[in-house]
PDB file of C-alpha atoms in Angstrom:
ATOM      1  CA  UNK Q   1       0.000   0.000   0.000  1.00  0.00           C
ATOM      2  CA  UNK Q   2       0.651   3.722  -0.573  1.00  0.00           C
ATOM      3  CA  UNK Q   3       1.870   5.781   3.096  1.00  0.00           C
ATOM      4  CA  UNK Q   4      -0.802   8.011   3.753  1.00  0.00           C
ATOM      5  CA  UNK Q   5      -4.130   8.745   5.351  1.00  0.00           C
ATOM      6  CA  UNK Q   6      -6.580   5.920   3.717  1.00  0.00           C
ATOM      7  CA  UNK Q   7      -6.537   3.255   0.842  1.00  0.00           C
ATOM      8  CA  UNK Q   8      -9.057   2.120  -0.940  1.00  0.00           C
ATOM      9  CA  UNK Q   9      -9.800  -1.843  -2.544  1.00  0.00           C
ATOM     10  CA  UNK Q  10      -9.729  -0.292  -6.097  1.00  0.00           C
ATOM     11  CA  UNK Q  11      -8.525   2.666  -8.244  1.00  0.00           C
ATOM     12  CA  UNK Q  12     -11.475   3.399 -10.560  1.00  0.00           C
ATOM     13  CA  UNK Q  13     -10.442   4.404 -13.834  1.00  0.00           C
ATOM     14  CA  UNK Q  14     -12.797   5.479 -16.849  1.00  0.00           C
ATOM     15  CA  UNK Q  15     -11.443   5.709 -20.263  1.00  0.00           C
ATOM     16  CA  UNK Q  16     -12.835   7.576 -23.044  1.00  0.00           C
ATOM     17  CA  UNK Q  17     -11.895   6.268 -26.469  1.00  0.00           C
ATOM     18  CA  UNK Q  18     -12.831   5.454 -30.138  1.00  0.00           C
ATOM     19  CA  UNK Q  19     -11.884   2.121 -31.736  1.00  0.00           C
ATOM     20  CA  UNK Q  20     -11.473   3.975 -35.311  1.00  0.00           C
ATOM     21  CA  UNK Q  21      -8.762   6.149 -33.556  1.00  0.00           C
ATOM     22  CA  UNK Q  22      -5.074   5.059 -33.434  1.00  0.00           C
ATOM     23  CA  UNK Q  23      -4.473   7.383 -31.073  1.00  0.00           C
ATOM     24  CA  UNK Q  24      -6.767   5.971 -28.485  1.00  0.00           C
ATOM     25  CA  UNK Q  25      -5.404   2.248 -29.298  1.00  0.00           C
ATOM     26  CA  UNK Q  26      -1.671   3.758 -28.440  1.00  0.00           C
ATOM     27  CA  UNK Q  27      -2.728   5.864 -25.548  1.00  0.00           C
ATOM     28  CA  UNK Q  28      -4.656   3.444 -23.779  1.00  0.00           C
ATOM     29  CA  UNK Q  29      -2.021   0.512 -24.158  1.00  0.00           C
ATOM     30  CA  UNK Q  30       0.600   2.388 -22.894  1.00  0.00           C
ATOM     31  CA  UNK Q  31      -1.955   3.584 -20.142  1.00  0.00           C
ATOM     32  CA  UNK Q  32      -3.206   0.020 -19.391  1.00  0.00           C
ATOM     33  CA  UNK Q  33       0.696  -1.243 -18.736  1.00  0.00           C
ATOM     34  CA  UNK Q  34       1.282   1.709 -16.449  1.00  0.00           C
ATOM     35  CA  UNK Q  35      -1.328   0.993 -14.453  1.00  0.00           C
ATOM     36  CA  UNK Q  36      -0.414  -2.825 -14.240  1.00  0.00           C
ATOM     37  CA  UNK Q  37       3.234  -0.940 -13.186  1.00  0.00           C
ATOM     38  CA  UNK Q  38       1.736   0.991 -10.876  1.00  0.00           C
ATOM     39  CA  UNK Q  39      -0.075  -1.829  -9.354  1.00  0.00           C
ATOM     40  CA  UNK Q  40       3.123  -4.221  -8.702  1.00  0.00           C
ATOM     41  CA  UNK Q  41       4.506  -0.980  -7.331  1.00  0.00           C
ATOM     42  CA  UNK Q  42       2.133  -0.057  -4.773  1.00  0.00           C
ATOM     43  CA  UNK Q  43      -0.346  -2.955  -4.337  1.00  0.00           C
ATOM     44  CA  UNK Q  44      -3.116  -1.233  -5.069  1.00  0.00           C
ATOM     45  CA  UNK Q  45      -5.418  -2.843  -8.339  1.00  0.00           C
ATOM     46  CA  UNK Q  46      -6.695  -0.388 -11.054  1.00  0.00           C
ATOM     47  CA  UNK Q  47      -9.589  -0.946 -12.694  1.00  0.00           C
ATOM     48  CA  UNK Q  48     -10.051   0.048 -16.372  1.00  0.00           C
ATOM     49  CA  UNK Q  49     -13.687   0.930 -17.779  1.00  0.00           C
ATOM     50  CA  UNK Q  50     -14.155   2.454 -21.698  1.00  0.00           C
ATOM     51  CA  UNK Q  51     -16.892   4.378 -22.467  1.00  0.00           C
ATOM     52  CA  UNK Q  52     -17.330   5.120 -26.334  1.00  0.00           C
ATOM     53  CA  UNK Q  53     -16.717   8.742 -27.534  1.00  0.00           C
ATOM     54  CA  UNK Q  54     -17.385   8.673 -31.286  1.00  0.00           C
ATOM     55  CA  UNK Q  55     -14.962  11.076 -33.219  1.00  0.00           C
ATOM     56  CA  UNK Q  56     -16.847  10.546 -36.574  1.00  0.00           C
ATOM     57  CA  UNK Q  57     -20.480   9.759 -35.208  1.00  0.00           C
ATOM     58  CA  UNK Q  58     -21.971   9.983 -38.947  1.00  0.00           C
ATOM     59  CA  UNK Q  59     -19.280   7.814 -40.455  1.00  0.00           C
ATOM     60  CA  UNK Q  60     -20.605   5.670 -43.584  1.00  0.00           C
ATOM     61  CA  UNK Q  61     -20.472   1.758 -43.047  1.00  0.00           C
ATOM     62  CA  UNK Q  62     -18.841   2.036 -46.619  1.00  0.00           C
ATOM     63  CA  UNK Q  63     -15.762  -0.012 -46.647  1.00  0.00           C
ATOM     64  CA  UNK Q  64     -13.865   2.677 -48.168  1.00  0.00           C
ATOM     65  CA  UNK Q  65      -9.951   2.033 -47.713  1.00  0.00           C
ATOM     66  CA  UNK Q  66      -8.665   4.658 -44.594  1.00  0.00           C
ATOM     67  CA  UNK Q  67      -5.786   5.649 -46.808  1.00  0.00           C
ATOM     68  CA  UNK Q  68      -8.122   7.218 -49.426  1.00  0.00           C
ATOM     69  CA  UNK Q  69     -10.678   8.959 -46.886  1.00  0.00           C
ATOM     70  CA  UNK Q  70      -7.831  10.489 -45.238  1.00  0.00           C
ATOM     71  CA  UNK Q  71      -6.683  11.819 -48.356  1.00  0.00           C
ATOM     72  CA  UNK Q  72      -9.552  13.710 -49.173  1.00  0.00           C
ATOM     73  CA  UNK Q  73     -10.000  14.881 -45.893  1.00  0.00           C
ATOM     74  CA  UNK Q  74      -6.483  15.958 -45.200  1.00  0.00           C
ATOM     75  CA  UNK Q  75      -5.660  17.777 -48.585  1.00  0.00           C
ATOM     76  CA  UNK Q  76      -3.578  14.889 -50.264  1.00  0.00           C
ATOM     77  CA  UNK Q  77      -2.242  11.386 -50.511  1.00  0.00           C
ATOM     78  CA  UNK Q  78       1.005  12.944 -49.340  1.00  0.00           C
ATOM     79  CA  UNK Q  79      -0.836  14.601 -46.003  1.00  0.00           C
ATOM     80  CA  UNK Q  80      -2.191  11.613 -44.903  1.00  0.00           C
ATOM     81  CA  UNK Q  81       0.989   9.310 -45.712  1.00  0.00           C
ATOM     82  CA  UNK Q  82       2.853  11.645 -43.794  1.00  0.00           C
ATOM     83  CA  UNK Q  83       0.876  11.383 -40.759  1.00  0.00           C
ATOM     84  CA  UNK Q  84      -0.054   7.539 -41.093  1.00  0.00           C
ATOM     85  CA  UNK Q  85       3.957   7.425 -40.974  1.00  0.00           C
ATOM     86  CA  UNK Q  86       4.345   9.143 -37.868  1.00  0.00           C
ATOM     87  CA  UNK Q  87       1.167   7.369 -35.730  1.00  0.00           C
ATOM     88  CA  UNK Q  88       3.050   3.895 -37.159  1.00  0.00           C
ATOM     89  CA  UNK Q  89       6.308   5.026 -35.536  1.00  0.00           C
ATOM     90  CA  UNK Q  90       4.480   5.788 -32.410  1.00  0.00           C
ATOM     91  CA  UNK Q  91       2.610   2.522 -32.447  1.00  0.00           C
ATOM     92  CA  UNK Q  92       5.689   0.339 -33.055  1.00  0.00           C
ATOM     93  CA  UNK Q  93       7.779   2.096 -30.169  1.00  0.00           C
ATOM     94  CA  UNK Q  94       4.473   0.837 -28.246  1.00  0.00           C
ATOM     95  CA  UNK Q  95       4.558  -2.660 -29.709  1.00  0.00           C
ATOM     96  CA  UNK Q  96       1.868  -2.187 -31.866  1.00  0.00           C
ATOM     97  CA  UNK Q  97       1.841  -3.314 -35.672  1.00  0.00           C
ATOM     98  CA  UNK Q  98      -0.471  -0.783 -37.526  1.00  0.00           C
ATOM     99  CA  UNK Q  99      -1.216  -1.554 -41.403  1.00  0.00           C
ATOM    100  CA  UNK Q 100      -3.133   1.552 -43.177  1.00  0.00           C
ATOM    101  CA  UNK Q 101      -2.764   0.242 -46.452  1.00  0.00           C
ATOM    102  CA  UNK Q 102      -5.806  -2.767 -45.355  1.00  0.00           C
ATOM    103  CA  UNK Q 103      -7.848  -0.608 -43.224  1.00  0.00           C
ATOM    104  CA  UNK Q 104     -11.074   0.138 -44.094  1.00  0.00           C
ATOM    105  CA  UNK Q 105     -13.873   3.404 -43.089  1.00  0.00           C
ATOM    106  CA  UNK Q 106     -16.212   1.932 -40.159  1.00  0.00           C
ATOM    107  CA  UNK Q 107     -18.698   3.575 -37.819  1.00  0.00           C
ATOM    108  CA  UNK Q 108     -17.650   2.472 -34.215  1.00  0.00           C
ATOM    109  CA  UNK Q 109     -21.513   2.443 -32.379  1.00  0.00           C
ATOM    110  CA  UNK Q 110     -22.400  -1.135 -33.079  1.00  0.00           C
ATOM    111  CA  UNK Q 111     -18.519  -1.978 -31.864  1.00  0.00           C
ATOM    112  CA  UNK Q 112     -19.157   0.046 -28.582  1.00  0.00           C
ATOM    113  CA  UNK Q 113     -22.899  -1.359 -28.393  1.00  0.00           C
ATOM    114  CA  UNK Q 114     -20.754  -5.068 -28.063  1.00  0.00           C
ATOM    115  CA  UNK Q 115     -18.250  -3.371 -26.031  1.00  0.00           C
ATOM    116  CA  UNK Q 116     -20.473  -1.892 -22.917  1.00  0.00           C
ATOM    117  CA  UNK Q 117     -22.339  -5.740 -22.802  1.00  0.00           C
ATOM    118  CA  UNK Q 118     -18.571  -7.042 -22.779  1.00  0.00           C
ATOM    119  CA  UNK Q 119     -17.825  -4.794 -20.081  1.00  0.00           C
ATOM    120  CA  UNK Q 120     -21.392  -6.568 -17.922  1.00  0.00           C
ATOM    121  CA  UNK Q 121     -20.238 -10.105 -18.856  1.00  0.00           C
ATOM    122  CA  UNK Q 122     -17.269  -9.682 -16.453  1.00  0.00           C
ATOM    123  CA  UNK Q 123     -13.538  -8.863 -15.683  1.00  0.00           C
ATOM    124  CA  UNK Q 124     -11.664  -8.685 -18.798  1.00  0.00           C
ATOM    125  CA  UNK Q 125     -14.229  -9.042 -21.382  1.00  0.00           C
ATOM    126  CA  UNK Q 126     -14.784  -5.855 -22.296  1.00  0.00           C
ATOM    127  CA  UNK Q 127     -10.697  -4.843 -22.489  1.00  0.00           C
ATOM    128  CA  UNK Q 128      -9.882  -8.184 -24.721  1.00  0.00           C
ATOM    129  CA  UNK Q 129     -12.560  -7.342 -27.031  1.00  0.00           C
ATOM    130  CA  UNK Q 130     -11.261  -4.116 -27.743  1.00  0.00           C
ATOM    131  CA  UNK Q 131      -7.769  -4.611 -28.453  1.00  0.00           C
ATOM    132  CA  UNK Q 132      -8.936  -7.406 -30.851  1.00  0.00           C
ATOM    133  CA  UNK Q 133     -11.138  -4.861 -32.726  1.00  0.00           C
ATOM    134  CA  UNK Q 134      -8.028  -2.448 -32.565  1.00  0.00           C
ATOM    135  CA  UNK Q 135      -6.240  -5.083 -34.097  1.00  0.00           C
ATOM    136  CA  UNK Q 136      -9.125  -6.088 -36.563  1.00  0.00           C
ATOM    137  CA  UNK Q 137      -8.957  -2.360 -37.525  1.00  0.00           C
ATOM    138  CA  UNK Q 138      -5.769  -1.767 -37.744  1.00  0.00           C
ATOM    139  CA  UNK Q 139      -4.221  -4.716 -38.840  1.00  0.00           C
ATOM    140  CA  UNK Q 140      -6.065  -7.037 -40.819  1.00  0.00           C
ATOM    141  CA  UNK Q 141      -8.275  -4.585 -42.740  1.00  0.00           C
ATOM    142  CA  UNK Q 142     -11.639  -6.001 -40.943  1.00  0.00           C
ATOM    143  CA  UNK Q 143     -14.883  -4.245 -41.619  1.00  0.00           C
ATOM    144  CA  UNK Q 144     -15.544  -3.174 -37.851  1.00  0.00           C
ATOM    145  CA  UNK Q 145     -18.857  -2.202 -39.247  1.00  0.00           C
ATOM    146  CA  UNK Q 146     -19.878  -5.416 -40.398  1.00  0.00           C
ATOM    147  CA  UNK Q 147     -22.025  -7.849 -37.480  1.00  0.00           C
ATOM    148  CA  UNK Q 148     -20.246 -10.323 -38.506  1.00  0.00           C
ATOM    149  CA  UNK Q 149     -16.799  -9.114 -37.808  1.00  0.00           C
ATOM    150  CA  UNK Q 150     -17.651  -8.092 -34.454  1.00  0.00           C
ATOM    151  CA  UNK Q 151     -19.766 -11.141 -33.736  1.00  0.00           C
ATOM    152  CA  UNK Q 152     -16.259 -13.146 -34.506  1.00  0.00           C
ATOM    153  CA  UNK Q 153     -14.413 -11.013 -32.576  1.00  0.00           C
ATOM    154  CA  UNK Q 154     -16.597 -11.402 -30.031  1.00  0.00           C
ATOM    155  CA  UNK Q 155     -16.002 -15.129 -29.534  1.00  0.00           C
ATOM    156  CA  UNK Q 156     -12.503 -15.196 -29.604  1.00  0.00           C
ATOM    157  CA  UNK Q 157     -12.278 -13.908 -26.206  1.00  0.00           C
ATOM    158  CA  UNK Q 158     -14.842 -16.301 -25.131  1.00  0.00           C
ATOM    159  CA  UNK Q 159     -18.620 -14.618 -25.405  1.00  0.00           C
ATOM    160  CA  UNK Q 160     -20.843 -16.274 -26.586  1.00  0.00           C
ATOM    161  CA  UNK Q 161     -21.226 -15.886 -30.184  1.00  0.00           C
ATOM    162  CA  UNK Q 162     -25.442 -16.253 -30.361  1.00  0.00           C
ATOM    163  CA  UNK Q 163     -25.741 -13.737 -28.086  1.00  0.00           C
ATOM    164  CA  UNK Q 164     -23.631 -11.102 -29.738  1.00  0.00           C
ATOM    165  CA  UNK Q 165     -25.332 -11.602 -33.055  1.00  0.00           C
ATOM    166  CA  UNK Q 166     -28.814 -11.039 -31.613  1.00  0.00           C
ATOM    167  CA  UNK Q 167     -27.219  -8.165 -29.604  1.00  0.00           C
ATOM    168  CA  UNK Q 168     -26.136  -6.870 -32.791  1.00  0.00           C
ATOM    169  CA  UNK Q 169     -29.635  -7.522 -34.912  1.00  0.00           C
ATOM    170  CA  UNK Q 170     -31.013  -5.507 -32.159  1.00  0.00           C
ATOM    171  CA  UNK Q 171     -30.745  -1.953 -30.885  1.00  0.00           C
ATOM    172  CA  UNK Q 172     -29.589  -3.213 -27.283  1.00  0.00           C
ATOM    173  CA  UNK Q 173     -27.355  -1.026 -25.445  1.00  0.00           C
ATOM    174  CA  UNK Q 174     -27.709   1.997 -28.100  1.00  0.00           C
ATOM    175  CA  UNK Q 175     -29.023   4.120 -25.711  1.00  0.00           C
ATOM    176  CA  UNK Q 176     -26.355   3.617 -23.383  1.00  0.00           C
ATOM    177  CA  UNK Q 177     -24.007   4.460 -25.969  1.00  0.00           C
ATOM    178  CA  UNK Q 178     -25.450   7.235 -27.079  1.00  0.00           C
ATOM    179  CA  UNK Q 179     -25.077   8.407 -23.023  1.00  0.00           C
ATOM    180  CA  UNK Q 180     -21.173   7.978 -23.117  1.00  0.00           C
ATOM    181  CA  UNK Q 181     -20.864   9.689 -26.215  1.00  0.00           C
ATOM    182  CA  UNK Q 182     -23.079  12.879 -24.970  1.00  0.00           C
ATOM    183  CA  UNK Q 183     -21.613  12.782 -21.435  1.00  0.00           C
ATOM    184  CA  UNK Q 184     -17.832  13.142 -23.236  1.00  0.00           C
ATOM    185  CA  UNK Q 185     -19.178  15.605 -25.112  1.00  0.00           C
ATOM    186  CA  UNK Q 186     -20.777  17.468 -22.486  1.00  0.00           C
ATOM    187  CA  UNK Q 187     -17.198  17.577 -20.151  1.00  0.00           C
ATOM    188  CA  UNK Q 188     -15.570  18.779 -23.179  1.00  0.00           C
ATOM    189  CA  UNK Q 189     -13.339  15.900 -24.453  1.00  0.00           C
ATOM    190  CA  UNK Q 190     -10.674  17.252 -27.504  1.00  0.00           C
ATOM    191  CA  UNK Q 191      -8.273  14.418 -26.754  1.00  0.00           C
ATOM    192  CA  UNK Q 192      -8.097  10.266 -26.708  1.00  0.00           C
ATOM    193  CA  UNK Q 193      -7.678   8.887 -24.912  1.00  0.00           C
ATOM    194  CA  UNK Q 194      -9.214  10.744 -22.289  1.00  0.00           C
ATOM    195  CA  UNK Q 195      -8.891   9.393 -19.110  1.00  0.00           C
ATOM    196  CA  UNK Q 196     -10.447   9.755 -15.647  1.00  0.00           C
ATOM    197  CA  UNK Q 197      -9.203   8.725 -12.446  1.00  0.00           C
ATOM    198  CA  UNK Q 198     -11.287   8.358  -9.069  1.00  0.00           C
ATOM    199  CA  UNK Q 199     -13.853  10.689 -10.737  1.00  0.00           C
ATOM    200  CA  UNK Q 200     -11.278  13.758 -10.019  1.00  0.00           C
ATOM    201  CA  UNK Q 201      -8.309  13.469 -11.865  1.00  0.00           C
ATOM    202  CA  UNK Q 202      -8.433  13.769 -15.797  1.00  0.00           C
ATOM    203  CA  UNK Q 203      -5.605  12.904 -18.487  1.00  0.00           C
ATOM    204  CA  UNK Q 204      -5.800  14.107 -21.989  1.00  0.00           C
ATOM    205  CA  UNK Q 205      -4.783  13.011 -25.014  1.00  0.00           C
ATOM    206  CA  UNK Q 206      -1.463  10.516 -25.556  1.00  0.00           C
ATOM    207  CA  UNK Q 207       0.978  10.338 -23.258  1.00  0.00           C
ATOM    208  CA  UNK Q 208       4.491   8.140 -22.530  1.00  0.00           C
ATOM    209  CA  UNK Q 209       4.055   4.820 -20.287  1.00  0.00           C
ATOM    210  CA  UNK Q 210       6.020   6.569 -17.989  1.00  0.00           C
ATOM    211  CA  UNK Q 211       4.300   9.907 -17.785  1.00  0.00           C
ATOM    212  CA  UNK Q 212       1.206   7.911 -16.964  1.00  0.00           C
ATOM    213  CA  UNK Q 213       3.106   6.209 -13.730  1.00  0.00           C
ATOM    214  CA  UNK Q 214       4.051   9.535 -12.425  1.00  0.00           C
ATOM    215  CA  UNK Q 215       0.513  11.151 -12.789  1.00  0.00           C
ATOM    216  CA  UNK Q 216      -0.841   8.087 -11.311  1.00  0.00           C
ATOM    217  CA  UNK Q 217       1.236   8.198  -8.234  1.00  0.00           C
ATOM    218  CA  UNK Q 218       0.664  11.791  -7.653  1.00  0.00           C
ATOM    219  CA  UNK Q 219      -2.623  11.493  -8.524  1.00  0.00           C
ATOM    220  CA  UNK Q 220      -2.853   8.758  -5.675  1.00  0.00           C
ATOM    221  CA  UNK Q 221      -0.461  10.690  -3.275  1.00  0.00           C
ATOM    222  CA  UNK Q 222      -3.295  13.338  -3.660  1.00  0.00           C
ATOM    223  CA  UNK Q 223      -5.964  11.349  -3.124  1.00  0.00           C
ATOM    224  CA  UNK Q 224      -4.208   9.804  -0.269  1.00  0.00           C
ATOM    225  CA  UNK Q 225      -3.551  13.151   1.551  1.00  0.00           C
ATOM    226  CA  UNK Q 226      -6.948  14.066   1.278  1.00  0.00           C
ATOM    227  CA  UNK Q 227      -8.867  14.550   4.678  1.00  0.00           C
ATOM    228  CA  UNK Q 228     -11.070  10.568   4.935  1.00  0.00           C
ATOM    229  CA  UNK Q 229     -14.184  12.648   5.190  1.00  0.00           C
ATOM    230  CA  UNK Q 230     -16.127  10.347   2.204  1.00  0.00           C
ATOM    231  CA  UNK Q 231     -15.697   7.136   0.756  1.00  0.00           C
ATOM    232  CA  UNK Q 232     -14.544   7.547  -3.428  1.00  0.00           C
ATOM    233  CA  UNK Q 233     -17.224   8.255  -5.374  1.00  0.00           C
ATOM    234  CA  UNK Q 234     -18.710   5.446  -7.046  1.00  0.00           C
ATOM    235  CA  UNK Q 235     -21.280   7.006  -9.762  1.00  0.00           C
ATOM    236  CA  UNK Q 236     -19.767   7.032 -13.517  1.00  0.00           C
ATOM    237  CA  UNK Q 237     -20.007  10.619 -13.946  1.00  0.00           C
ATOM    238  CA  UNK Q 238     -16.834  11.996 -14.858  1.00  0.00           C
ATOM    239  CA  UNK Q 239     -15.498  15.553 -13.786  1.00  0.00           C
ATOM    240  CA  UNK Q 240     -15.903  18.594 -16.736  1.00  0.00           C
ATOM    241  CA  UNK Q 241     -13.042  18.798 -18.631  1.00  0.00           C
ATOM    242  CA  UNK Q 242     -10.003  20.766 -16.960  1.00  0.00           C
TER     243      UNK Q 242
END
């Protein structure tokens, strides 16, 4: 344990991301092995929760290749190479394999629909099926639009398949969706990842695996040196944007 006034059984962490954003897949990597760092160091468990924030909410379920929409939207083939070249250099120092050239335009609300029943079916669900639709995205130029694709993705880290593809033929869990989205929105979120600790403490945009330690343990240290007048807060409101 931490020296100070009071610990408490968990650090509760909320994590504002998109699965179309590359950014959000190297931020919260490097975030999730700090705070498996900061665990061994201290003794003290985090636990990770992602709540959808939809950069492109109106995004076509077109299949278009990524390359070619960011061209158009950034001015050039050469714009977006350049930048696809520098999130790829800050993926692989993260020990992530990104591949641009086989990624294809997705809207991310039916992913995040699977993702906050993942995150109900129990520890671990709902973080394993992300990074596999990361890496679906990414990597092997899956359609994360497609029921299907998800549905698969679903199973591999062992829920049941059935279940996701009725999920998915339904509108289950839109609402809630819809809720994360708006409440990131609302606190003012121009980052990912954007991440909230103990309902106080807010980190935005990408950071280093070791910047991420250090605000973690002062983070903590604060929390710790704070008069025991209340228990931590348990709602899933985050704070407004500081």
């Amino acid at each position: 344990m931490l020296s100070g006034s009071r610990s408490v059984a968990v650090v509760k962490v909320l994590v504002f991301a998109d699965i179309t954003d590359p950014w959000s897949y190297i931020g919260a990597t490097r975030f999730e092995r700090a705070a498996a760092m900061f665990s061994i160091l201290t003794g003290e468990p985090v636990e990770l929760t992602y709540r959808a924030f939809q950069l492109d909410p109106d995004a076509p379920n077109d299949g278009r290749r990524l390359m070619d929409v960011n061209a158009d939207e950034l001015g050039g083939a050469d714009k977006a190479e350049l930048i696809n070249v520098q999130v790829t250099a800050a993926a692989k120092i993260t020990g992530i394999d990104l591949n641009f050239d086989e990624a294809v335009r997705a809207n991310s609300f039916d992913a995040w629909r699977l993702l906050t029943w993942a995150d109900e079916a129990g520890p671990g669900f709902q973080r394993d099926l992300l990074h596999q639709l990361w890496r679906a995205h990414f990597l092997e130029g899956a359609d994360i639009g497609d029921p299907f694709a998800l549905a698969t993705r679903a199973a591999l880290v062992g829920l049941e398949l059935e279940t996701a593809e009725a999920l998915l033929a339904s509108t289950e869990y839109a609402d809630e969706v819809r809720t994360q989205v708006a409440t990131g929105e609302a606190i003012g979120i121009t980052q990912l990842p954007y991440v909230v600790i103990e309902q106080q403490w807010t980190l935005s945009g990408i950071h280093s695996q070791n910047d991420y330690v250090q605000a973690l343990h002062q983070i903590y240290g604060e929390w710790q040196a704070a008069p025991p007048t209340t228990e931590p807060p348990t709602t899933d409101e985050p704070p407004p944007a500081g």
